[in-house]
CSV table of C-alpha atoms in Angstrom, one decimal:
chain,number,residue,atom,x,y,z
A,1,MET,CA,-9.1,-28.5,23.4
A,2,THR,CA,-13.0,-29.2,21.7
A,3,VAL,CA,-15.3,-26.8,21.6
A,4,GLY,CA,-17.3,-25.8,24.9
A,5,GLU,CA,-14.0,-26.5,26.8
A,6,LYS,CA,-12.5,-24.2,28.5
A,7,GLN,CA,-8.4,-23.6,28.5
A,8,ALA,CA,-6.6,-24.0,32.1
A,9,GLY,CA,-4.9,-20.3,32.7
A,10,PRO,CA,-4.8,-16.9,31.3
A,11,VAL,CA,-5.7,-16.9,27.6
A,12,ASN,CA,-3.3,-15.0,25.5
A,13,PRO,CA,-4.9,-13.5,22.3
A,14,PRO,CA,-2.9,-14.8,19.1
A,15,GLU,CA,-0.6,-12.2,17.7
A,16,VAL,CA,-2.3,-10.5,14.9
A,17,LEU,CA,0.3,-7.8,13.9
A,18,ASP,CA,3.3,-10.1,12.3
A,19,GLY,CA,4.5,-6.7,10.5
A,20,PRO,CA,6.3,-3.4,10.6
A,21,PHE,CA,3.3,-1.7,12.0
A,22,SER,CA,1.5,-1.2,15.5
A,23,THR,CA,-2.6,-0.9,15.0
A,24,ARG,CA,-2.6,2.6,15.0
A,25,GLN,CA,-0.2,2.7,12.3
A,26,LEU,CA,-2.9,-0.1,10.5
A,27,LEU,CA,-5.9,2.2,11.3
A,28,ARG,CA,-3.9,5.3,9.6
A,29,ILE,CA,-3.0,3.7,6.8
A,30,ASP,CA,-6.4,2.0,6.5
A,31,GLU,CA,-8.0,6.0,7.0
A,32,ALA,CA,-5.5,7.0,4.0
A,33,LEU,CA,-6.5,4.2,2.4
A,34,ARG,CA,-10.3,4.8,2.4
A,35,LEU,CA,-10.1,8.7,1.8
A,36,ALA,CA,-7.6,8.3,-1.4
A,37,ASP,CA,-10.4,6.0,-3.0
A,38,GLN,CA,-13.5,7.9,-2.1
A,39,GLY,CA,-11.8,10.9,-3.0
A,40,THR,CA,-10.7,10.1,-6.1
A,41,GLY,CA,-13.0,7.0,-7.1
A,42,LEU,CA,-9.6,5.1,-8.2
A,43,VAL,CA,-8.3,2.4,-6.2
A,44,PHE,CA,-5.7,2.4,-3.8
A,45,SER,CA,-3.7,-0.5,-2.2
A,46,VAL,CA,-0.3,-1.3,-0.8
A,47,TYR,CA,1.7,-4.2,-0.3
A,48,VAL,CA,4.2,-4.4,2.2
A,49,GLY,CA,6.9,-7.4,2.0
A,50,GLY,CA,9.3,-9.0,0.0
A,51,LEU,CA,8.7,-8.4,-3.9
A,52,ASP,CA,10.8,-11.3,-6.2
A,53,GLU,CA,13.3,-10.5,-8.6
A,54,PRO,CA,12.8,-8.3,-11.2
A,55,ILE,CA,10.9,-6.3,-8.9
A,56,ARG,CA,8.9,-4.1,-10.8
A,57,GLU,CA,7.7,-7.1,-13.1
A,58,HIS,CA,6.5,-8.9,-9.2
A,59,ALA,CA,4.8,-5.3,-8.6
A,60,GLN,CA,3.1,-5.2,-12.1
A,61,ARG,CA,2.0,-9.4,-11.0
A,62,LEU,CA,0.5,-8.2,-7.8
A,63,HIS,CA,-1.0,-5.0,-9.8
A,64,ARG,CA,-2.6,-7.4,-12.1
A,65,GLN,CA,-4.6,-9.5,-9.6
A,66,LEU,CA,-6.4,-6.7,-7.8
A,67,ALA,CA,-10.0,-6.6,-8.5
A,68,GLU,CA,-10.2,-3.5,-11.0
A,69,PRO,CA,-6.7,-2.8,-11.9
A,70,ASP,CA,-7.2,-0.3,-14.9
A,71,ARG,CA,-8.6,2.0,-11.9
A,72,SER,CA,-6.2,0.8,-9.2
A,73,VAL,CA,-2.9,2.2,-8.2
A,74,LEU,CA,-0.5,-0.2,-6.1
A,75,ILE,CA,2.1,0.7,-3.5
A,76,ALA,CA,4.5,-1.9,-3.0
A,77,VAL,CA,7.1,-1.8,-0.2
A,78,SER,CA,10.3,-3.7,0.7
A,79,PRO,CA,11.5,-2.6,3.3
A,80,ASN,CA,14.2,-5.5,3.8
A,81,GLN,CA,15.2,-4.8,0.1
A,82,ARG,CA,14.9,-1.3,0.6
A,83,GLN,CA,12.0,-1.6,-2.6
A,84,LEU,CA,9.7,1.0,-3.9
A,85,GLU,CA,7.4,0.5,-6.8
A,86,ILE,CA,4.0,2.4,-8.1
A,87,VAL,CA,2.1,1.1,-10.3
A,88,THR,CA,-1.1,2.6,-12.3
A,89,GLY,CA,-3.6,1.2,-13.5
A,90,ARG,CA,-4.3,2.6,-17.6
A,91,HIS,CA,-7.4,4.9,-16.0
A,92,ALA,CA,-5.4,5.4,-13.4
A,93,ARG,CA,-2.3,6.4,-15.1
A,94,LYS,CA,-4.2,9.7,-17.4
A,95,ARG,CA,-4.6,10.9,-13.7
A,96,ILE,CA,-1.4,10.0,-11.9
A,97,PRO,CA,1.2,10.2,-14.5
A,98,ASP,CA,4.2,8.3,-13.8
A,99,THR,CA,5.8,12.1,-13.2
A,100,TYR,CA,3.9,12.7,-10.4
A,101,ALA,CA,4.0,8.8,-9.3
A,102,ARG,CA,7.6,9.6,-8.9
A,103,LEU,CA,7.1,12.8,-7.1
A,104,ALA,CA,4.9,11.1,-4.2
A,105,ALA,CA,7.8,7.8,-4.6
A,106,LEU,CA,10.7,10.8,-3.4
A,107,SER,CA,8.4,11.7,-0.6
A,108,MET,CA,8.0,8.1,0.6
A,109,VAL,CA,11.5,7.6,0.7
A,110,ALA,CA,12.4,10.7,2.2
A,111,ALA,CA,10.4,9.7,5.2
A,112,PHE,CA,11.6,5.7,5.0
A,113,GLY,CA,15.2,6.3,5.4
A,114,GLY,CA,13.7,8.8,8.7
A,115,GLY,CA,12.8,5.7,9.7
A,116,ASP,CA,8.9,6.7,9.5
A,117,LEU,CA,7.3,3.4,7.1
A,118,ALA,CA,3.7,4.4,8.0
A,119,GLY,CA,4.3,8.2,7.9
A,120,GLY,CA,6.0,7.5,4.1
A,121,ILE,CA,3.1,5.6,2.7
A,122,ILE,CA,0.6,7.8,4.0
A,123,ASN,CA,1.5,10.8,2.9
A,124,GLY,CA,2.6,8.9,-0.5
A,125,LEU,CA,-1.2,8.1,-0.7
A,126,ASP,CA,-1.7,11.5,0.5
A,127,GLN,CA,-0.2,13.3,-3.1
A,128,LEU,CA,-0.5,10.5,-5.5
A,129,ALA,CA,-4.7,11.4,-4.4
A,130,SER,CA,-4.1,14.9,-4.5
A,131,HIS,CA,-2.6,14.5,-7.4
A,132,ALA,CA,-5.4,12.3,-9.2
A,133,GLY,CA,-8.1,14.7,-7.9
A,134,LYS,CA,-12.0,14.2,-7.8
A,135,GLY,CA,-13.0,11.4,-10.1
């Protein structure tokens, strides 16, 4: 097919979602990320996918690739491997100590165990942002 040429038959849009979330869930996660960023002044990110061994080191490499790693918080989830890592940058760790990150992780794991991947991520973002407070 060339530019300007019409395709015969019905046009099916390409499959945009190639993952575990519906469009509605993606919008809810995006909103939770936006609220966490705006409410804290930190930068929150979520990665969902496979993580190479060792898991923690892979999550830390992903975190270092973010635009502002010192101010960033990464939630890395690998549903198939049943793994979760929360990585905080130097500045973010001052506001979200490891103890609070572990508490958020525990509640996320509970939601994941109940089959609610999106809800667990959203609740985890909310808990981490609440602990970080206004920035």
